[in-house]
Coordinates of C-alpha atoms in Angstrom, one line a residue:
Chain A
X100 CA 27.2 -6.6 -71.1
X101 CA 23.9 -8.6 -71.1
X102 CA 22.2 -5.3 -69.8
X103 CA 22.9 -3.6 -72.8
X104 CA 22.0 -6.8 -74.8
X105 CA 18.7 -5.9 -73.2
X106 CA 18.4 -2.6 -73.5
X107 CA 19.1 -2.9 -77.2
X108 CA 16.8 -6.1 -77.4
X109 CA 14.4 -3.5 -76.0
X110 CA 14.5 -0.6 -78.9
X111 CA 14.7 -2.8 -81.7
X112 CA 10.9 -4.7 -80.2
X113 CA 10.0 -1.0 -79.9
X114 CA 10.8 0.4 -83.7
X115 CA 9.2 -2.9 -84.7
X116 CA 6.0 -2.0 -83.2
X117 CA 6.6 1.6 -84.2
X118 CA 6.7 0.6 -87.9
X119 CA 3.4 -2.4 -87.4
X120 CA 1.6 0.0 -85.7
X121 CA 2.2 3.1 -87.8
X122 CA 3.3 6.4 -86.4
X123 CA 0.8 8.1 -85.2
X124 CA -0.1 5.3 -82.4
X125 CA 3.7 4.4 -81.8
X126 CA 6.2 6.7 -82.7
X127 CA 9.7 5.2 -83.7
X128 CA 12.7 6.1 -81.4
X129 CA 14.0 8.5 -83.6
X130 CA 10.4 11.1 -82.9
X131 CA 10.6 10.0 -79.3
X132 CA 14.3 11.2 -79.3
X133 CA 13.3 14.6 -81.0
X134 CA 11.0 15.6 -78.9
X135 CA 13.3 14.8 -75.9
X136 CA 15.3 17.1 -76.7
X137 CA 13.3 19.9 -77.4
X138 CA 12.4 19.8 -74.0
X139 CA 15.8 19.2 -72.7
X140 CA 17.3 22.9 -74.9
X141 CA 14.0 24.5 -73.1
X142 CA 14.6 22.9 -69.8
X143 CA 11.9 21.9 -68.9
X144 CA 12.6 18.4 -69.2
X145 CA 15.4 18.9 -66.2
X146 CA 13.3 21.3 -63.9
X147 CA 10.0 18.6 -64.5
X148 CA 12.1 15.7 -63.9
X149 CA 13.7 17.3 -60.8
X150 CA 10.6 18.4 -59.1
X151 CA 9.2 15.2 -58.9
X152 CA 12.4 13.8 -58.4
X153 CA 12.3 16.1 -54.9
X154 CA 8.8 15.1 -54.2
X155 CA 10.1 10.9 -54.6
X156 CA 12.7 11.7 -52.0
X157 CA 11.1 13.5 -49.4
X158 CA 7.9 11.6 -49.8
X159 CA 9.8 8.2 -49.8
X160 CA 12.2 9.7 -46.6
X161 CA 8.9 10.7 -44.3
X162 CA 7.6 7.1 -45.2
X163 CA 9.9 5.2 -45.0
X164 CA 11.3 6.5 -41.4
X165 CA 7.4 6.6 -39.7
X166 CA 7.1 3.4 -40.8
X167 CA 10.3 2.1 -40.1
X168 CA 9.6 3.2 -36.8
X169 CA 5.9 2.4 -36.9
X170 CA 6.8 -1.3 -37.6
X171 CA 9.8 -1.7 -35.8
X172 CA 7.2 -0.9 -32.6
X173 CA 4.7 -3.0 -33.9
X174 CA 7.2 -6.3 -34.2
X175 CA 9.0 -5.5 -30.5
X176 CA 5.6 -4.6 -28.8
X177 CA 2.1 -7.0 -28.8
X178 CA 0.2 -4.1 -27.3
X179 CA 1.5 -2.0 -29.8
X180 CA 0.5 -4.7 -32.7
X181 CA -2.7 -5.4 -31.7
X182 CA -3.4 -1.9 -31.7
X183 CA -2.1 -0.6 -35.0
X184 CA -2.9 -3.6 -37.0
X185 CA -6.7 -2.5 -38.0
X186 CA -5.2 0.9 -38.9
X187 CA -2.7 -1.0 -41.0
X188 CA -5.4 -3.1 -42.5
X189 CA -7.1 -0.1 -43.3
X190 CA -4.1 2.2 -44.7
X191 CA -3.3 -1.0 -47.2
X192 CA -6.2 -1.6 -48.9
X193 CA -6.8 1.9 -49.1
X194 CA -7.3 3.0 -53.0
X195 CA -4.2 5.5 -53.7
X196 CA -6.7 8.0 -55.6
X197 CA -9.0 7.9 -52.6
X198 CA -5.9 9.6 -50.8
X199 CA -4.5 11.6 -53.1
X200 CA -8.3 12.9 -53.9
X201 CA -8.9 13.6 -50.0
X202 CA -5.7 14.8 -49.1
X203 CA -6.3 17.9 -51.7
X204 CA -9.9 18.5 -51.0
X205 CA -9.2 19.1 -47.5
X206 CA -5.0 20.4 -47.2
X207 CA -6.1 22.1 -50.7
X208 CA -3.9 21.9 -53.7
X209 CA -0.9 22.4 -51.9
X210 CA 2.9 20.7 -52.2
X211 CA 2.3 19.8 -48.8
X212 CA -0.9 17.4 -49.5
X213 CA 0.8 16.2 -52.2
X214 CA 3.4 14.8 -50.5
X215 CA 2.0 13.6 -47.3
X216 CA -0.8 11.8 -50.0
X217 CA 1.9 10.0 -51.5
X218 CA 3.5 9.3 -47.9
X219 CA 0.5 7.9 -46.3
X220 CA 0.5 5.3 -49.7
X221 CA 3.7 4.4 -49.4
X222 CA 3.4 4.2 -45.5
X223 CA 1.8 0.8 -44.8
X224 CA 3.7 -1.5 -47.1
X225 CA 7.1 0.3 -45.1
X226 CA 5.4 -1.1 -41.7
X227 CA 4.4 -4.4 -42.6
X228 CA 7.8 -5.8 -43.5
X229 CA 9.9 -3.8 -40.8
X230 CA 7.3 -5.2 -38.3
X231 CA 8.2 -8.7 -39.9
X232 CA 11.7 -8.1 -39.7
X233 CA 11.7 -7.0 -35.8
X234 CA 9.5 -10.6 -35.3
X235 CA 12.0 -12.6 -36.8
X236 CA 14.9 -11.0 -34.5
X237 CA 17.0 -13.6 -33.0
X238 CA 16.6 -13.9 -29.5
X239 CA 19.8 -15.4 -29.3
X240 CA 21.6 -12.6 -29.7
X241 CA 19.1 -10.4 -27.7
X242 CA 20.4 -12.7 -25.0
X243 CA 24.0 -12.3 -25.8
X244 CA 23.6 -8.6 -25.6
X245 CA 22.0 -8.5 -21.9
X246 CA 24.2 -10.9 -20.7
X247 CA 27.4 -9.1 -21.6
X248 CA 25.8 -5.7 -20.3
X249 CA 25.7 -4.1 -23.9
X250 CA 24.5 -0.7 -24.2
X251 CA 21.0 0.3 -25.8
X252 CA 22.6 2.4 -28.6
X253 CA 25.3 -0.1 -29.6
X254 CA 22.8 -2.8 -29.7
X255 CA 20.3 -1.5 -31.7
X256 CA 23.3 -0.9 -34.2
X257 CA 25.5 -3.7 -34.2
X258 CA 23.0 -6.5 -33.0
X259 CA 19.5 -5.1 -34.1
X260 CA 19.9 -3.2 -36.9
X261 CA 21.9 -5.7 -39.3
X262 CA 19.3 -8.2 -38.5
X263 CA 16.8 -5.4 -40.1
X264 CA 18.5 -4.2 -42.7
X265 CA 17.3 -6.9 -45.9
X266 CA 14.1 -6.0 -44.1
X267 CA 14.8 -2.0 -45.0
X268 CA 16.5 -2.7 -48.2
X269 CA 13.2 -4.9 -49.5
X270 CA 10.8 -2.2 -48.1
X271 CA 13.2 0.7 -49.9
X272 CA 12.8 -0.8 -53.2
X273 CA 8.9 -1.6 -53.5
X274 CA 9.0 1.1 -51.5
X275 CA 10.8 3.5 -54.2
X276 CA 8.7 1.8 -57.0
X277 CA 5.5 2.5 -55.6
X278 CA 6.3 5.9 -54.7
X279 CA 7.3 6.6 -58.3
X280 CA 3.5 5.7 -59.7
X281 CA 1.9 7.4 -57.0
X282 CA 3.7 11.0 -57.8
X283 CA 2.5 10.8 -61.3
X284 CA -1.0 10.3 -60.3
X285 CA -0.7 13.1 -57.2
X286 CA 0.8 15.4 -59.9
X287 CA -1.1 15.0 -63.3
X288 CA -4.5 15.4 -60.2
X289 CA -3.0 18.8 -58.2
X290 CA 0.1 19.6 -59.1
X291 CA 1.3 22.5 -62.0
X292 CA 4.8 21.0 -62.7
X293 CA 6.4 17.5 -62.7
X294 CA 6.3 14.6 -65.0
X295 CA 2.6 13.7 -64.2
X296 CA 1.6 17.0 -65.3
X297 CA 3.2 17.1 -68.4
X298 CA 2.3 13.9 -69.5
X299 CA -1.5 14.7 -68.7
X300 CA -0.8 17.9 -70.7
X301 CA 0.4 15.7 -73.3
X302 CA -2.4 13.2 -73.0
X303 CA -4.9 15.9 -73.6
X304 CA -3.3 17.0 -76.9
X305 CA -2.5 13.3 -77.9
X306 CA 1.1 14.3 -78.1
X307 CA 2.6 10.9 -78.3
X308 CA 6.1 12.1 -78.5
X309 CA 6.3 14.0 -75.5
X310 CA 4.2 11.5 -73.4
X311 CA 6.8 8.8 -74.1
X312 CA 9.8 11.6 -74.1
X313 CA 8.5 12.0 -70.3
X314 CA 8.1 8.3 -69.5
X315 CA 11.2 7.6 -70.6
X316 CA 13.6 10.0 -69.0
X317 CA 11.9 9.4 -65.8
X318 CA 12.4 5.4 -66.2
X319 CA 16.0 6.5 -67.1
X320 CA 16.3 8.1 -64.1
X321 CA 14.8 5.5 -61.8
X322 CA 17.2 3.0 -63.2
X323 CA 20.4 4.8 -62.9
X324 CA 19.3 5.3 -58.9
X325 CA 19.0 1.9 -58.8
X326 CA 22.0 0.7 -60.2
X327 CA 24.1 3.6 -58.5
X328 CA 22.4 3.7 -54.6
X329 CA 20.3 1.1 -53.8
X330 CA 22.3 -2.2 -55.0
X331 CA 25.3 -1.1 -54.2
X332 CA 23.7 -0.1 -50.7
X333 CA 22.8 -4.0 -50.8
X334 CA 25.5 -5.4 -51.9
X335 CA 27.5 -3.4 -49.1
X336 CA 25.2 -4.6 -46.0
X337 CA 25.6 -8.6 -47.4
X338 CA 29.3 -8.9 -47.7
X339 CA 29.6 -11.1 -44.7
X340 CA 27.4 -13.7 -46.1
X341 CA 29.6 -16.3 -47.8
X342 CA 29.4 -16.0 -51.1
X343 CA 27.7 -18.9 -53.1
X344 CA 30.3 -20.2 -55.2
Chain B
X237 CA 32.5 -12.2 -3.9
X238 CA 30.6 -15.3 -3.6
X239 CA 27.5 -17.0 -5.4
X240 CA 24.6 -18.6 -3.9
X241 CA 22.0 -20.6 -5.2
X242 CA 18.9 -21.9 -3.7
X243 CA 16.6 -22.2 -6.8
X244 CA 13.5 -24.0 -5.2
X245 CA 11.4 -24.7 -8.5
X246 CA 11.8 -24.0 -12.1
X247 CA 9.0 -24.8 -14.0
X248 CA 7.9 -24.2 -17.8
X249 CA 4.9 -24.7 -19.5
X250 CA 4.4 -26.7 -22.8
X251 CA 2.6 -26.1 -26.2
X252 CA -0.5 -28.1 -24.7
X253 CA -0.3 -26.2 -21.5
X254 CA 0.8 -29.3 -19.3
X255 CA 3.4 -27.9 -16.8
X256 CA 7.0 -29.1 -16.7
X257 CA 9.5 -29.1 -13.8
X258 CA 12.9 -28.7 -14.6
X259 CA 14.9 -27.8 -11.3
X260 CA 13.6 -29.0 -7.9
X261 CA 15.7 -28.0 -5.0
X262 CA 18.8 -26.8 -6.5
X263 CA 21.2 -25.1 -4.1
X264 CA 25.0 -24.7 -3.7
X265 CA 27.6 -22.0 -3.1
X266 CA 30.9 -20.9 -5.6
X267 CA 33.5 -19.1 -3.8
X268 CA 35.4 -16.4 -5.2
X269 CA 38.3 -18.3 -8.2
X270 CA 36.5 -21.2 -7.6
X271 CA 35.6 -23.5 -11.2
X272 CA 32.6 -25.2 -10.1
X273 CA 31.8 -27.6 -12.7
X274 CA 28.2 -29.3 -13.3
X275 CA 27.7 -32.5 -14.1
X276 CA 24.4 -33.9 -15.2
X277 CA 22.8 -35.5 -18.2
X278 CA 21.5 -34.1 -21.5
X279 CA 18.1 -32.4 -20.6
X280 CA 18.6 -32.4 -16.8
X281 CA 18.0 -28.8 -16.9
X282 CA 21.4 -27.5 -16.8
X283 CA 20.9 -24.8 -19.6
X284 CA 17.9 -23.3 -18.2
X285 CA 19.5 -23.2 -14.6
X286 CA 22.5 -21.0 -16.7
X287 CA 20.1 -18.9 -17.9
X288 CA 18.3 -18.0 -14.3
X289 CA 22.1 -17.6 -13.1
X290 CA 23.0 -15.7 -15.9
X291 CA 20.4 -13.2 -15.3
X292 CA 17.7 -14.0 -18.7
X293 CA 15.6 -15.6 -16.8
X294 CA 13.5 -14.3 -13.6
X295 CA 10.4 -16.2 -13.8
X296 CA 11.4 -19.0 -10.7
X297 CA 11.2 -19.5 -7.0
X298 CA 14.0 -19.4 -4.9
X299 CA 16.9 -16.9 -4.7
X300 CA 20.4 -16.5 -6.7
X301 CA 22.7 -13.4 -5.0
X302 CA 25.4 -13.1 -7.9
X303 CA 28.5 -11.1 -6.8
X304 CA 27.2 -7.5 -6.4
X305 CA 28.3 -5.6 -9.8
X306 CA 30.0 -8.5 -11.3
X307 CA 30.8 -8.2 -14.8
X308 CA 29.4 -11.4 -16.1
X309 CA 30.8 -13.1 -19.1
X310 CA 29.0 -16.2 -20.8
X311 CA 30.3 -18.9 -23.3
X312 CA 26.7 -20.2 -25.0
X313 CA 26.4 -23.7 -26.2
X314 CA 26.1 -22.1 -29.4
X315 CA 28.6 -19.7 -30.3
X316 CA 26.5 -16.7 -30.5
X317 CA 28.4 -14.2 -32.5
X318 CA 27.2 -11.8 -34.8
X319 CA 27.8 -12.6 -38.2
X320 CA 27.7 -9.5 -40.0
X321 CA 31.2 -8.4 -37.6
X322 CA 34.6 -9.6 -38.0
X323 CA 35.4 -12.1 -35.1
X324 CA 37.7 -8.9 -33.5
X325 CA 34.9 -6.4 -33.6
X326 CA 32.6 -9.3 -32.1
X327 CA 35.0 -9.1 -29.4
X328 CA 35.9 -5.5 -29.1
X329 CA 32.0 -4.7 -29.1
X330 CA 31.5 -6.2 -25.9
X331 CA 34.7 -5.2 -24.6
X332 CA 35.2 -1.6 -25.8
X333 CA 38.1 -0.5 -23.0
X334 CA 39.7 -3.9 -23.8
X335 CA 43.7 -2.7 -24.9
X336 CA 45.7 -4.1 -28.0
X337 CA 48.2 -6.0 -25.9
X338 CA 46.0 -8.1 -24.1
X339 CA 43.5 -9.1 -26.8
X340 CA 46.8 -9.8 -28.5
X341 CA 47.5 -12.1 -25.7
X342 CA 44.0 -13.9 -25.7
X343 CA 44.0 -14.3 -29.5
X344 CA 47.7 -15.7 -28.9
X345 CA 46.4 -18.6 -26.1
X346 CA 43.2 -19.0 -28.5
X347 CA 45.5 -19.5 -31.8
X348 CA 42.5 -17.2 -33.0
X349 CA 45.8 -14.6 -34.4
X350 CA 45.5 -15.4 -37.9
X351 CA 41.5 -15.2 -37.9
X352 CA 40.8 -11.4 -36.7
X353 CA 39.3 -10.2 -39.7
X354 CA 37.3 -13.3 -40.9
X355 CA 33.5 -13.5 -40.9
X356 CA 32.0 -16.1 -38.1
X357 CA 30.6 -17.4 -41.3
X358 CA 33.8 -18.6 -42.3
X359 CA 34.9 -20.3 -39.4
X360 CA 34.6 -23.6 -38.0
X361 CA 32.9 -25.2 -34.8
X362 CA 35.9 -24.6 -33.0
X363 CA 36.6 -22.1 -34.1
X364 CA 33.6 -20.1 -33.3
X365 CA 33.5 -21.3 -30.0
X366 CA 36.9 -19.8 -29.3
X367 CA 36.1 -17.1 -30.5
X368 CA 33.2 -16.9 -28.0
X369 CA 35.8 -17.9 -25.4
X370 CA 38.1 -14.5 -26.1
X371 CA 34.6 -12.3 -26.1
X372 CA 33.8 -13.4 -22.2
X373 CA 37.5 -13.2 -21.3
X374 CA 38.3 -10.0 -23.1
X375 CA 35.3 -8.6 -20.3
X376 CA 37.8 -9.6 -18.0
X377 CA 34.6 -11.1 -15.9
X378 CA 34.2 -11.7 -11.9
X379 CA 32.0 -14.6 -12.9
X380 CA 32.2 -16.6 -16.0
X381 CA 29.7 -19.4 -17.3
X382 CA 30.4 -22.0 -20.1
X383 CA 27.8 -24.1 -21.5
X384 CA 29.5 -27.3 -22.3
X385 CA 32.4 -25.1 -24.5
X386 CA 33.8 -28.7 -25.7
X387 CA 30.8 -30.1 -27.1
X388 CA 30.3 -31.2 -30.8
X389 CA 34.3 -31.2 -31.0
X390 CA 36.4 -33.5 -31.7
X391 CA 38.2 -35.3 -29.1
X392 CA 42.1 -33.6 -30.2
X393 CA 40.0 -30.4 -30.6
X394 CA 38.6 -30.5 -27.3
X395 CA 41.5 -31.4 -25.1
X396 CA 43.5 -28.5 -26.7
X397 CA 40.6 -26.0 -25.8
X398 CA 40.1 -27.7 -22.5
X399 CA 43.8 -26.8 -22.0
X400 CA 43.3 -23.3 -22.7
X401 CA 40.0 -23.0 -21.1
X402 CA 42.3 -24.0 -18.1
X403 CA 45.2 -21.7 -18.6
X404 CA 42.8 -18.7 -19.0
X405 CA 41.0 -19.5 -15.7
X406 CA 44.0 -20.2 -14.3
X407 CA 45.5 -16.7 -15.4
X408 CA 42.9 -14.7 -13.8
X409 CA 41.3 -16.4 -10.7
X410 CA 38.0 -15.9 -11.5
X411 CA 34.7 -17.1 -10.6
X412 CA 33.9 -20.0 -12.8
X413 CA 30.7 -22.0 -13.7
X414 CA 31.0 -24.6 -16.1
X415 CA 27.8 -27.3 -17.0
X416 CA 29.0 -30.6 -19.0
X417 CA 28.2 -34.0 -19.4
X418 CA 31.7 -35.1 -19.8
X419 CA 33.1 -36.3 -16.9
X420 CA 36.5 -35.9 -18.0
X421 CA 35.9 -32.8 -18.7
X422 CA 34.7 -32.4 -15.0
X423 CA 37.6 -34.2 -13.7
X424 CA 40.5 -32.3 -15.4
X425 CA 38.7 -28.5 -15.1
X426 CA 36.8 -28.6 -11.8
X427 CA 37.6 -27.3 -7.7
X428 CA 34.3 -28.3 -7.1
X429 CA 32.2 -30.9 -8.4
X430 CA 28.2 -31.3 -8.1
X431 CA 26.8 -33.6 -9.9
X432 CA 23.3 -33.3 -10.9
X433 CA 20.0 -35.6 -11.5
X434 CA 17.9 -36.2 -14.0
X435 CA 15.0 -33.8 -15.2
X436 CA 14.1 -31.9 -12.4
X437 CA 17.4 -31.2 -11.4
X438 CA 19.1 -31.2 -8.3
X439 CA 22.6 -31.6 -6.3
X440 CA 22.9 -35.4 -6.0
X441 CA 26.5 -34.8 -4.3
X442 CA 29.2 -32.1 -4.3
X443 CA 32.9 -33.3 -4.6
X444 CA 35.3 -31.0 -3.7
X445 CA 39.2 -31.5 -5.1
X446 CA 42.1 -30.9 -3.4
X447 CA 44.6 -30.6 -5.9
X448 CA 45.3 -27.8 -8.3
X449 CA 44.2 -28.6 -11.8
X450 CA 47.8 -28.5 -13.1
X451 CA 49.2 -30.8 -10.2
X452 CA 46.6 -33.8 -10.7
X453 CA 48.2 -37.2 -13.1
X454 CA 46.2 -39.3 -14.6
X455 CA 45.6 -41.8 -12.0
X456 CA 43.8 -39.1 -10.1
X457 CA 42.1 -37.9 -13.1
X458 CA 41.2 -41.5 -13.0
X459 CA 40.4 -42.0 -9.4
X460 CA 38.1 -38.9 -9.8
X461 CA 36.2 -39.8 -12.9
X462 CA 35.5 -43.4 -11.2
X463 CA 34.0 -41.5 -8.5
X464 CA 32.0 -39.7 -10.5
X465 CA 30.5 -42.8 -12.0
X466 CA 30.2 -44.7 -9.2
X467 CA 27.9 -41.8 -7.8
X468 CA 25.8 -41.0 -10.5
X469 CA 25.8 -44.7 -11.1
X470 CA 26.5 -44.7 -14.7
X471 CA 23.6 -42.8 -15.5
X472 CA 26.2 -40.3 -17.6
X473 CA 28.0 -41.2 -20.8
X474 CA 31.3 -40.4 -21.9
X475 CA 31.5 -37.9 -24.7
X476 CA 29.5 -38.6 -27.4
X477 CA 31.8 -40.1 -30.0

C-alpha cells in the first residue's frame, strides 16, 4: 500500500511538471504512455528491453562470480591481498567510458567487448566487499569446524558461506544497479540494439516521448527484479536472525 | 588409547611485542575412560593449553601424542554453534552418520527434545551450551574436551548439567578432559585431579580418586574439595556467584 501511495505520489509530481514546463520539454504521462505502446504493437520495445536485459545478466553473472572469487582470495590470503590490491585500486577508480571506449577499439564493436567492458566495471566494487566479508569471518567457527574434522565442502557451505552471504547480497544489488547504467552507455557507444541505443536514437531526434517510453520500461523492469528475486533472496538467507519486534 | 602431555613452553606475544608465557612445564598422562579434570584459576592458561590439545594450535615446545585417529569432540567456553542452522542440523552437520534413535536419546538426557528446530539465536545460555554438549557426543568421540561447560550458569542450572555431563561420560567410557575453576565441579566429575598454577601454568599436584563418581556422598565430596583447597591454598574461588 504505501508503495503505490508512492508510485502515485510520483505521476501526479510528474504531470505537474509536464503542465509547468509545457510539452515539448516534459511530456505529460498520457504522450509518454502513447509512445509506449507504439513500440510495444511493433516489438521493439520487448526485443530492446530483452537484449539488454541478457547483456545485465551475463555481464553481472561473469562479475560477480570472478570477483566473488577474486575477493573471497584476497580476504583468506595476505599474499594474495597485497598483490591484487594496486590492481584493485586501479580497476576502481577507473572511468567506465575509459573501458567501455578501450574495450571496443581493440575487441572491435563486438557483443563480446561489450559485455566483458561492462564486467570489468562492475568487477572491482564485487571484490572489495567479498574480500571484506571473508576478513570479518569468525574464527570461532573456523575453529569449531577443524576441531570436529568437518569436510572442506561442507564448511565452506554451512560455516563459510552464510557468514558471506549479506556480503554477496550487498555486492548483488550495487552490483545490479551499476551494471544497469553501464549497459546503456556500452550500448548507445557500440551497440545496434538495446535500450541505450534507442534512447540515443531518440536523443538525436529530440523525441522526448520515446526517450522517457525507454527509461521507463527499463526502470519498470529493474524494479519488478527487485521486488521478485533479490529481496526475497534476502529475506530468505536472514530468517534465523530474531526478528526485531 | 592414551594421551600424553609434556608441553614445555607456551608462549605468545603482545600488541607491544613483549613476550608472554603462559604454560611452563606442563605434563601429565589421561588413560583411556579416564575424566581428567583441570583445576586452575581464571587466566592460568587453561584455554590455550585446550587449544594446543585440541589440535588449533601448533606453535609450542614440547610434545602432545593424542590417541592415534581419535575422533575428537570439543565443548568451547562459548557455545559455538552456527546460527543460521537449526540446533539439530548444528548437530547432524558434524555428525552426518549419527542415527535417529540415538540423537533421540541425547536430546532426551539433554531435555534439548522440544528445541530441535529453534534458532541458537533463540536459546538461552544453557541452553546453547547443551546443545554444544549433544554436537561433541553425537561424534561419539575417543577423546572429549569441555571448557568450563558450567560456567555463567546458574547454580540449579549447572548441577543439572553437571549431572548429565556425568551420565553421558558415564554412558560411553570415553576419554575425558575437562578445565574448570570450580572445585566442586572438580570434585563430583573427576578420576583424576591436577590442579594447576597461576599464569604460566603448570601441574602443582595430581589427585587421583578412587571412588566412582556415582558412589561418592557428600562427605567425600567434601573431604575432596577441602583437599583441593588446602593444596592450592585458597588461591581458587568458588563459583562465581
Amino acid at each position: 500500500m504505501p508503495r503505490l501511495v508512492s508510485f502515485a505520489v510520483f505521476f501526479a509530481t510528474w504531470w505537474i511538471a509536464s503542465l509547468l514546463a509545457g510539452d515539448a520539454k516534459l511530456p505529460p504521462p498520457p504522450t509518454v504512455l502513447a509512445a509506449m505502446l507504439v513500440e510495444a504493437k511493433s516489438g521493439a520495445l520487448f526485443l530492446n528491453l530483452g537484449v539488454t536485459l541478457a547483456r545485465v545478466a551475463l555481464a553481472f553473472t561473469l562479475a560477480m562470480t570472478l570477483g566473488a572469487a577474486i575477493g573471497y582470495l584476497m580476504g583468506r590470503v595476505r599474499l594474495a591481498d597485497r598483490l591484487g590490491d594496486p590492481w584493485l585500486i586501479l580497476l576502481l577508480n577507473l572511468p567506465a567510458l575509459v573501458v567501455i571506449v578501450l574495450a571496443y577499439i581493440w575487441a572491435g564493436l563486438t557483443e563480446v567487448a561489450a559485455i566483458a567492458a561492462i564486467a570489468i566495471n562492475k568487477l572491482p566494487t564485487a571484490v572489495v566487499t567479498l574480500r571484506e566479508g571473508a576478513r570479518a569471518l569468525d574464527a570461532a567457527l573456523d575453529e569449531m569446524a577443524t576441531v570436529f574434522a568437518l569436510p572442506r565442502a561442507r564448511t565452506f557451505r554451512h560455516v563459510i558461506l552464510p557468514q558471506l552471504a549479506p556480503y554477496i547480497a550487498a555486492a548483488a544489488r550495487s552490483g545490479l544497479s551499476l551494471v544497469w547504467k553501464i549497459v546503456l552507455v556500452a550500448e548507445l557507444l557500440g551497440r545496434p540494439n538495446g535500450v541505450g541505443f534507442e534512447i540515443g536514437v531518440a536523443f538525436q531526434l529530440f523525441d522526448i516521448p520515446l526517450l522517457l517510453a525507454y527509461s521507463l520500461s527499463f526502470a519498470a523492469v529493474v524494479l519488478v527484479i527487485e521486488t521478485l528475486l533479490v529481496q526475497p533472496f534476502e529475506a530468505r538467507l536472514s530468517r534465523w536472525r530474531p526478528r526485531a519486534a | 588409547m592414551r594421551l600424553d602431555v609434556d608441553i614445555a613452553s607456551k608462549k605468545f606475544r603482545n600488541a607491544a611485542g613483549e613476550q608472554h608465557e603462559v604454560i611452563a612445564g606442563l605434563a601429565f598422562a589421561l588413560d583411556a575412560g579416564e575424566v581428567g579434570v583441570f583445576v586452575g584459576p581464571s587466566g592460568c592458561g587453561k584455554s590455550t593449553m585446550l587449544r594446543i590439545l585440541a589440535g588449533l594450535d601448533h606453535d609450542f615446545q614440547g610434545r602432545v601424542v593424542r590417541p592415534a585417529g581419535a575422533r575428537i569432540g570439543v565443548v568451547f567456553q562459548e557455545p559455538r554453534l552456527l546460527p543460521w542452522r537449526s540446533v539439530e542440523e548444528n548437530v547432524r552437520l558434524v555428525a552426518p552418520l549419527a542415527d535417529e534413535a540415538k540423537l533421540s536419546a541425547l536430546f532426551e538426557i539433554l531435555e534439548l527434545g522440544a528445541h530441535r528446530k529453534h534458532f541458537p539465536g533463540e536459546l538461552s545460555l544453557g541452553l546453547a551450551r547443551r546443545v554444544a554438549l549433544a554436537r561433541a557426543f553425537a561424534i561419539e568421540p575417543d577423546f572429549l574436551i569441555l571448557d568450563e561447560p558450567l560456567a555463567s550458569l546458574d547454580d540449579a542450572l549447572a548441577v543439572r548439567l553437571r549431572d548429565q555431563i556425568a551420565m553421558l561420560v558415564d554412558g560411553r567410557s570415553v576419554m575425558t578432559l575437562l578445565v574448570t575453576h570450580d572445585v566442586e565441579d572438580a570434585a563430583r566429575l573427576g578420576d583424576r585431579l591436577f590442579l594447576l598454577s597461576p599464569r604460566p601454568a603448570r601441574v602443582v599436584a595430581e589427585l587421583p580418586i578412587g571412588t566412582p563418581r556415582r558412589a561418592r556422598g557428600d562427605a567425600e565430596i567434601a573431604a575432596i574439595k577441602s583437599d583441593i583447597m588446602r593444596r592450592i591454598d585458597g588461591g581458587l574461588t568458588e563459583r562465581d556467584a
